[in-house]
Short mmCIF file of C-alpha atoms and ligand atoms in Angstrom, two decimals:
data_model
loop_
_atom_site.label_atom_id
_atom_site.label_comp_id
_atom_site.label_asym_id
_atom_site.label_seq_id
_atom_site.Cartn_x
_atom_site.Cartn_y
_atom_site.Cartn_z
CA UNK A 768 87.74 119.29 100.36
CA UNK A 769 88.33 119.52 96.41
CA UNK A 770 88.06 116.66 94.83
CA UNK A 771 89.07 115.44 91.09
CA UNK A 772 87.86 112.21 89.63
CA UNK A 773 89.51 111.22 86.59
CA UNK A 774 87.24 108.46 84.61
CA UNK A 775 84.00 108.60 85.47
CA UNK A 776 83.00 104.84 84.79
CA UNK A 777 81.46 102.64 87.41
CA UNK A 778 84.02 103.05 89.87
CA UNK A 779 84.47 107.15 89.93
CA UNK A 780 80.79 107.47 90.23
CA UNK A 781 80.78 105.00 93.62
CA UNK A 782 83.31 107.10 95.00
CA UNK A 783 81.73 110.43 93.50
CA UNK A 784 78.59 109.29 95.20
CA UNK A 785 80.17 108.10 98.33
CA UNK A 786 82.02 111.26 99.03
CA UNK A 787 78.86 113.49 98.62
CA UNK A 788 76.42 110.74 100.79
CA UNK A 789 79.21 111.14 103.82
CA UNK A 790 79.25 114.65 103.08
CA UNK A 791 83.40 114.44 102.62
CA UNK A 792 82.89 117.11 99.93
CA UNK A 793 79.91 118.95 98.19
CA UNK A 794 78.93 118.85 94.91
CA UNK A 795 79.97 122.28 93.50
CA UNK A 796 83.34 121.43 95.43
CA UNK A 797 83.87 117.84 93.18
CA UNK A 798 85.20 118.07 89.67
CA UNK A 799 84.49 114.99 87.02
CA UNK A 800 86.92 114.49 83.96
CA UNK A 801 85.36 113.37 81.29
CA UNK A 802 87.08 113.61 77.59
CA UNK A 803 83.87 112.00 75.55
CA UNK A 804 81.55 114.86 74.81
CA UNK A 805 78.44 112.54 74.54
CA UNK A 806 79.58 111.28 78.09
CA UNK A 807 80.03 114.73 79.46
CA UNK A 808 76.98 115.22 78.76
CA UNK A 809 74.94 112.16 80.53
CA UNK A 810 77.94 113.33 83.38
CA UNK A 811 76.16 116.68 83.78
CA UNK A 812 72.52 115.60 83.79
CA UNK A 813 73.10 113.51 87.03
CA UNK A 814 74.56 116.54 88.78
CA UNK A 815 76.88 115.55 91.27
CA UNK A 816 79.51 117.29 90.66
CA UNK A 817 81.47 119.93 87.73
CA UNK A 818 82.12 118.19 84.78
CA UNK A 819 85.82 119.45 82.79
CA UNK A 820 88.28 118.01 80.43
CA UNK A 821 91.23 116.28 82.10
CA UNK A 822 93.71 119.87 81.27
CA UNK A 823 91.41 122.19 82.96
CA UNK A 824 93.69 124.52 85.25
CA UNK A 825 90.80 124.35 87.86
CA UNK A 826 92.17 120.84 88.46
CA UNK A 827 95.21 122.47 90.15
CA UNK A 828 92.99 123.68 93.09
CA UNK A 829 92.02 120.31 94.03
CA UNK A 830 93.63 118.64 97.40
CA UNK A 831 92.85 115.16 95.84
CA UNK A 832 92.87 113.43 92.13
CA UNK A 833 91.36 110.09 92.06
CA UNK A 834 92.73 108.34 88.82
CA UNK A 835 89.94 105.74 88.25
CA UNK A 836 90.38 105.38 83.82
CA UNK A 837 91.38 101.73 82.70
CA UNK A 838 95.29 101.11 82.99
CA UNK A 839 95.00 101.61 79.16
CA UNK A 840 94.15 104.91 79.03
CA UNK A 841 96.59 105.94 81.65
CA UNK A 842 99.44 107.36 79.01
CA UNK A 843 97.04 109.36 77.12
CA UNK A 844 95.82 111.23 80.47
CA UNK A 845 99.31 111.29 81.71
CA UNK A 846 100.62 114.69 80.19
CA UNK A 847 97.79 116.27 80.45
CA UNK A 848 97.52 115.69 84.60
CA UNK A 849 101.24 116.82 84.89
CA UNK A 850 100.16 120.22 84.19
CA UNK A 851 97.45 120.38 86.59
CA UNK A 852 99.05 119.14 89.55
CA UNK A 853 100.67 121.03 92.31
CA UNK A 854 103.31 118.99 94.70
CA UNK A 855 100.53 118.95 97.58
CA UNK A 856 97.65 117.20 95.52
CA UNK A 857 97.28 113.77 96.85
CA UNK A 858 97.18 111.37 93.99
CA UNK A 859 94.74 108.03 94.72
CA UNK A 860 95.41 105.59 91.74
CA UNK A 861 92.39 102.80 91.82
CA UNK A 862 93.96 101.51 88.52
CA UNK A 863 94.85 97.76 88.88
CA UNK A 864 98.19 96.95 88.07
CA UNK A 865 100.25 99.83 87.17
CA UNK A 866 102.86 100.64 90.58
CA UNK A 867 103.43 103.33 92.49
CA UNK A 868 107.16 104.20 91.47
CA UNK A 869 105.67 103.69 87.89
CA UNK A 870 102.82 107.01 88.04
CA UNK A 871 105.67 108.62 90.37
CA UNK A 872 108.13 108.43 87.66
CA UNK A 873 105.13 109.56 85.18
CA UNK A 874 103.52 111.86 86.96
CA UNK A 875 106.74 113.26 88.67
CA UNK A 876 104.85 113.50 91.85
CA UNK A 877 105.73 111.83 95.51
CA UNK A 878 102.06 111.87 97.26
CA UNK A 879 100.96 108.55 95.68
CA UNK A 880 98.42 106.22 97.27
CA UNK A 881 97.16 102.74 95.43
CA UNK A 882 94.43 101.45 96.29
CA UNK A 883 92.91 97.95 95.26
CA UNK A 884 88.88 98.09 96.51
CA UNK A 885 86.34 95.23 94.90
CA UNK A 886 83.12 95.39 93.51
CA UNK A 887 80.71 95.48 96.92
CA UNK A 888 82.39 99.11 97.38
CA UNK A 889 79.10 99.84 94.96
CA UNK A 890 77.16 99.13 98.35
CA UNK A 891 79.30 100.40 100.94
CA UNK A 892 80.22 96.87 101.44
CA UNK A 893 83.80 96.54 99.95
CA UNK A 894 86.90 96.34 101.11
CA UNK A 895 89.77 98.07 99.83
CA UNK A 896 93.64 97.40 99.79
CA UNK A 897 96.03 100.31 99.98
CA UNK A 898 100.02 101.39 99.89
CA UNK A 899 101.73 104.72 99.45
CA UNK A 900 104.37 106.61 98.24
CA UNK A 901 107.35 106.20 100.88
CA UNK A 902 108.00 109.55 103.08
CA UNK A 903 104.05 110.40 102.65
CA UNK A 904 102.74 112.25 105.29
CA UNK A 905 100.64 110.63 107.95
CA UNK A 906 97.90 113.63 107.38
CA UNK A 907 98.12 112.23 103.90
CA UNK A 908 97.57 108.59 104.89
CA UNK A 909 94.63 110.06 107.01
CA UNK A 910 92.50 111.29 104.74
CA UNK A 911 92.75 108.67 102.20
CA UNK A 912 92.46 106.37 104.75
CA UNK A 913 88.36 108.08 105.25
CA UNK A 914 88.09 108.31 102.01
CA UNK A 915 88.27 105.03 101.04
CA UNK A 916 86.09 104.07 103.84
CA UNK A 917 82.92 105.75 102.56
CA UNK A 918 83.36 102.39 100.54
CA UNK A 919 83.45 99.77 103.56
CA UNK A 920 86.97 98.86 105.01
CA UNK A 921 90.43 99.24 104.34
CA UNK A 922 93.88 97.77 105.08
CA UNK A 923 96.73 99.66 104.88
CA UNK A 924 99.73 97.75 103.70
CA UNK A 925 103.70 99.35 103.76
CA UNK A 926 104.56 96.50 101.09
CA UNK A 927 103.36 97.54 98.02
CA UNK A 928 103.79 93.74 96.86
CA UNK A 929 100.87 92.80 99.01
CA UNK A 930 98.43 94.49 96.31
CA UNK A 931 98.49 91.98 94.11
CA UNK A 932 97.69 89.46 96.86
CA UNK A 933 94.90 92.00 97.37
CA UNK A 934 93.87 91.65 94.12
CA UNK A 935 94.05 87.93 94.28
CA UNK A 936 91.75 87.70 97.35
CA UNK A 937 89.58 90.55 97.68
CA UNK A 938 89.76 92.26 94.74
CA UNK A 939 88.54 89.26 92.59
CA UNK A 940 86.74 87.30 95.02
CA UNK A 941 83.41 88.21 94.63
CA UNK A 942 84.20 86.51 91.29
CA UNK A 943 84.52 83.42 92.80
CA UNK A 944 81.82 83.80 95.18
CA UNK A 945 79.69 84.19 92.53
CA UNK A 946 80.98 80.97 91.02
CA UNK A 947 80.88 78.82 93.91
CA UNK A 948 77.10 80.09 94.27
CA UNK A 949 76.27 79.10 90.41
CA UNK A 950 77.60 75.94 90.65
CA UNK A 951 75.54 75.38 94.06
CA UNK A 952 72.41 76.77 91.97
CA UNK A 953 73.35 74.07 88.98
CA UNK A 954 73.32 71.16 91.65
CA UNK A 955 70.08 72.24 92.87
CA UNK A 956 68.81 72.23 88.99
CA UNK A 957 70.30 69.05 88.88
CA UNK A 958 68.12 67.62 91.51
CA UNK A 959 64.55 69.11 90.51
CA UNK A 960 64.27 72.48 91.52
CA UNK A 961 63.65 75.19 89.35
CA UNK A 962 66.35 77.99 88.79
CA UNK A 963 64.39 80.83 90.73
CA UNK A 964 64.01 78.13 93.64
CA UNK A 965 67.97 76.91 93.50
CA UNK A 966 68.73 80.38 93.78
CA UNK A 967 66.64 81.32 96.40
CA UNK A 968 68.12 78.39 98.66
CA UNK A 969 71.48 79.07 97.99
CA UNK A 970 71.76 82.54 98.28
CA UNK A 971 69.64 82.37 101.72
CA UNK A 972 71.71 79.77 102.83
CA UNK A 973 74.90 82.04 101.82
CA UNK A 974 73.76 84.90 104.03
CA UNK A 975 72.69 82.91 106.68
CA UNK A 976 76.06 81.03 106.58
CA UNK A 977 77.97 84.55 106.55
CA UNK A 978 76.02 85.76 109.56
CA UNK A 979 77.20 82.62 111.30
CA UNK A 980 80.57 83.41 110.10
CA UNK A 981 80.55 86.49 111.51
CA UNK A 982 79.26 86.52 114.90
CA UNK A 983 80.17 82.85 116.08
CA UNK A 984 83.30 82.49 118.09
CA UNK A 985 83.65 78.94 116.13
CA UNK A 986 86.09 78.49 114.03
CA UNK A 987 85.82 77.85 110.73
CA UNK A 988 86.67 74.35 111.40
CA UNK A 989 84.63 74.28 114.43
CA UNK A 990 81.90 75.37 112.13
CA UNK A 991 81.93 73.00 109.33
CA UNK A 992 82.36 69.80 111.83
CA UNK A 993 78.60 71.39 113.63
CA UNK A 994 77.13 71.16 110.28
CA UNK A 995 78.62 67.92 109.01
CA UNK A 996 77.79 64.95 111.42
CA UNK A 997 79.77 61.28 110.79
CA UNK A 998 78.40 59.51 108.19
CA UNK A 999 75.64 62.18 107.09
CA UNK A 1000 74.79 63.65 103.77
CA UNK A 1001 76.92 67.18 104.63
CA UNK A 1002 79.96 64.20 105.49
CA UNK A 1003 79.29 63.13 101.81
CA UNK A 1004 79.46 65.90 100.06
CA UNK A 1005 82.88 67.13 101.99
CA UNK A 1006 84.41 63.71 101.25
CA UNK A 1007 83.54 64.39 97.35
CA UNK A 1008 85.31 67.78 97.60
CA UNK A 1009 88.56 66.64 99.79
CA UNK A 1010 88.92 63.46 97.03
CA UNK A 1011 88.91 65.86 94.14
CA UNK A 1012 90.90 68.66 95.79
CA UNK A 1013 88.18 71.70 95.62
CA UNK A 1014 90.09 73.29 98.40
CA UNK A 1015 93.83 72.16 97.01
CA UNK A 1016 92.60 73.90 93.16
CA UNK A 1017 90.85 76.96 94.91
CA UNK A 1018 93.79 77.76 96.59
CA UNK A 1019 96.08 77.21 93.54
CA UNK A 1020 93.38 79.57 91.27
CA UNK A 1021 93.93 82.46 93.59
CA UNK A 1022 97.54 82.12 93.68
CA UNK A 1023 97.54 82.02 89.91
CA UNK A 1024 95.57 85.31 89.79
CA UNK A 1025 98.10 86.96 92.30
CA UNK A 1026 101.06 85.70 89.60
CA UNK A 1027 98.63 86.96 86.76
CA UNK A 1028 98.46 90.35 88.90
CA UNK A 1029 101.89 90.21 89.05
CA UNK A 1030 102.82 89.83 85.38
CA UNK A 1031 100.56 92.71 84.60
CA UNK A 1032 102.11 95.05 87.07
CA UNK A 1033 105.77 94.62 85.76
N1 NAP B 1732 85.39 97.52 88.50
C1 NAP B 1732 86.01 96.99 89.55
O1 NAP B 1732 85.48 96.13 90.30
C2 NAP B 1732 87.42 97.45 89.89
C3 NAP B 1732 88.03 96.96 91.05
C4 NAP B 1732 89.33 97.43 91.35
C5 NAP B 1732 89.96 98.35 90.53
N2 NAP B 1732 89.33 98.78 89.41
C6 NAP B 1732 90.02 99.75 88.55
O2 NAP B 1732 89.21 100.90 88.43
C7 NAP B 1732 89.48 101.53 87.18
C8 NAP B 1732 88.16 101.91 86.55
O3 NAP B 1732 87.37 100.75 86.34
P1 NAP B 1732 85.85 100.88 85.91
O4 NAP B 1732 85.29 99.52 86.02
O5 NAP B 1732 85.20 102.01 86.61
O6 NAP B 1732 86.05 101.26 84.35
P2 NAP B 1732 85.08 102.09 83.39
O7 NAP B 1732 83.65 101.92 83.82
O8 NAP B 1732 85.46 101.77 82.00
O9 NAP B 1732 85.47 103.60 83.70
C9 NAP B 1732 86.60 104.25 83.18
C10 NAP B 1732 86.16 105.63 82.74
O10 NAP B 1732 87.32 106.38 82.38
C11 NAP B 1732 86.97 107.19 81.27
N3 NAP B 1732 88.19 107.66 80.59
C12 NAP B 1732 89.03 107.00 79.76
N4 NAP B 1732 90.01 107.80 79.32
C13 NAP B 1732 89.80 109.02 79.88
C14 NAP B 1732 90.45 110.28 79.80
N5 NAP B 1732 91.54 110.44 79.04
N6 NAP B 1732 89.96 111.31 80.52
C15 NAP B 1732 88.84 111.15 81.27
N7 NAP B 1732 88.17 109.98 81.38
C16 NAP B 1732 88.63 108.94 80.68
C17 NAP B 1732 86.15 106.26 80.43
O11 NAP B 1732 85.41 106.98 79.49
P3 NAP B 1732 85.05 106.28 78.07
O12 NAP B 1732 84.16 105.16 78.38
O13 NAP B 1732 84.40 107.42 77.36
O14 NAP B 1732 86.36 105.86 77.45
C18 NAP B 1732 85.26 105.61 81.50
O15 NAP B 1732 84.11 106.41 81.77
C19 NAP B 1732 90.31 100.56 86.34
O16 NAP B 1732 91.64 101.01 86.26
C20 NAP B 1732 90.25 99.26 87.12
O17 NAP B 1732 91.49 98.57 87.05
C21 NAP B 1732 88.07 98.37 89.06
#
């Protein structure tokens, strides 16, 4: 398969890298845009693929163009990919917050797919959100479908709104997992331990707790009441959170991201 990645940042190297570890394409068969001579350079020293400037004609030979540049930088790259594109290229926009009728209109191309993945796609561990262009072939669907999962999963979703819940949930969450698990290491601080220590208990305790998670028929009720006996210290600290609504203000942050996602989209 030829594939184009547009923006070559963090996220079109994981899927450059990706693609070539799950052997979807080969190297001499993967083009990297790059406009940033300095850049093209470093591009070409790791060797994973062809490195050309975003109006190369070769582009038109690709079956897919992942668009993975900053929403920002979209309009400048915008003429320039009209000319390369034939109606069969599959377009895969990663770019948070710009719509699908929006780079159709653009681009003045049908075979759109959006995707929304999150940051553990860097480990194969991500999970990745993902509408289309309406009337897009199933074949289409397909293949971006095992494309995306040479990052972890995916979800397909026909309502394009459901992104920026995706966004919202998934797409920043590792954000607030990464909170909740600083403020756990602060607490342990707080009570004596050194930082390297309060880490080490929390994020143990994090993994462990996931593995639980995952392979426990419990619910996540179910779970919490085994931990938390009546009148114990794991009873204490719940209490604490219930009394200051933790759960009430989580919940209201992500649905404040998913209006933030969509403000940014319209
Ligand atoms: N990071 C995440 O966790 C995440 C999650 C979901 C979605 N996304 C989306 O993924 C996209 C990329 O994010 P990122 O974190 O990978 O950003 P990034 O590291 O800044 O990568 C973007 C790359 O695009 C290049 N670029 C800009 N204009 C270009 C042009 N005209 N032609 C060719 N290349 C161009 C940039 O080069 P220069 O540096 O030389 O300008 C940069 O290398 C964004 O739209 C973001 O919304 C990211």
């Amino acid at each position: 398969m030829q594939i184009t990645i547009v923006g070559c940042g963090n996220m079109g190297l994981i899927y450059a890298r990706a693609f070539l570890k799950y052997d979807i394409t080969k190297r001499e068969n993967l083009l990297l845009v790059e406009k940033n001579e300095n850049r093209k350079a470093e591009l070409m020293k790791l060797d994973i693929g062809n490195v050309v400037l975003p109006d190369d004609p070769i582009i038109s030979k690709s079956d897919l163009v992942i668009l993975a540049v900053k929403p920002q930088d979209f309009h400048e790259l915008s003429s320039a990919l009209k000319k390369v594109m034939t109606p069969n290229t599959i377009l895969l926009s990663i770019m948070a917050g710009i719509r699908i009728n929006k780079l159709e209109a653009v681009l003045n191309h049908k075979n759109i797919i959006r995707a929304m993945p999150n940051s553990p796609v860097e480990l194969g561990m991500g999970i990745t959100g993902f509408s289309a262009s309406s009337g897009i072939s199933l074949e289409y669907l397909r293949k971006a479908e095992n494309l995306l999962s040479t990052t972890g999963r995916t979800v397909f979703f026909e309502n394009e709104d459901l992104l920026d819940a995706v966004t919202a949930l998934s797409g920043s969450g590792p954000a607030y997992f990464f909170y909740l698990v600083k403020n756990m290491v602060d607490a342990g601080k707080q009570m004596g331990f050194d930082e390297g220590v309060s880490a080490m208990l929390v994020k143990q305790t994090m993994l462990g707790a996931f593995h639980l998670l995952n392979s426990s028929n419990k619910s996540l009720d179910e779970l919490i009441t085994a931990v938390a006996s009546k009148g114990g210290t794991t009873e204490a600290a719940l209490t604490t959170f219930e009394k200051n609504g933790v759960g009430k203000y989580l919940a209201e942050g992500i649905i404040n991201a998913e209006k933030r996602a969509k403000e940014l989209s319209n």
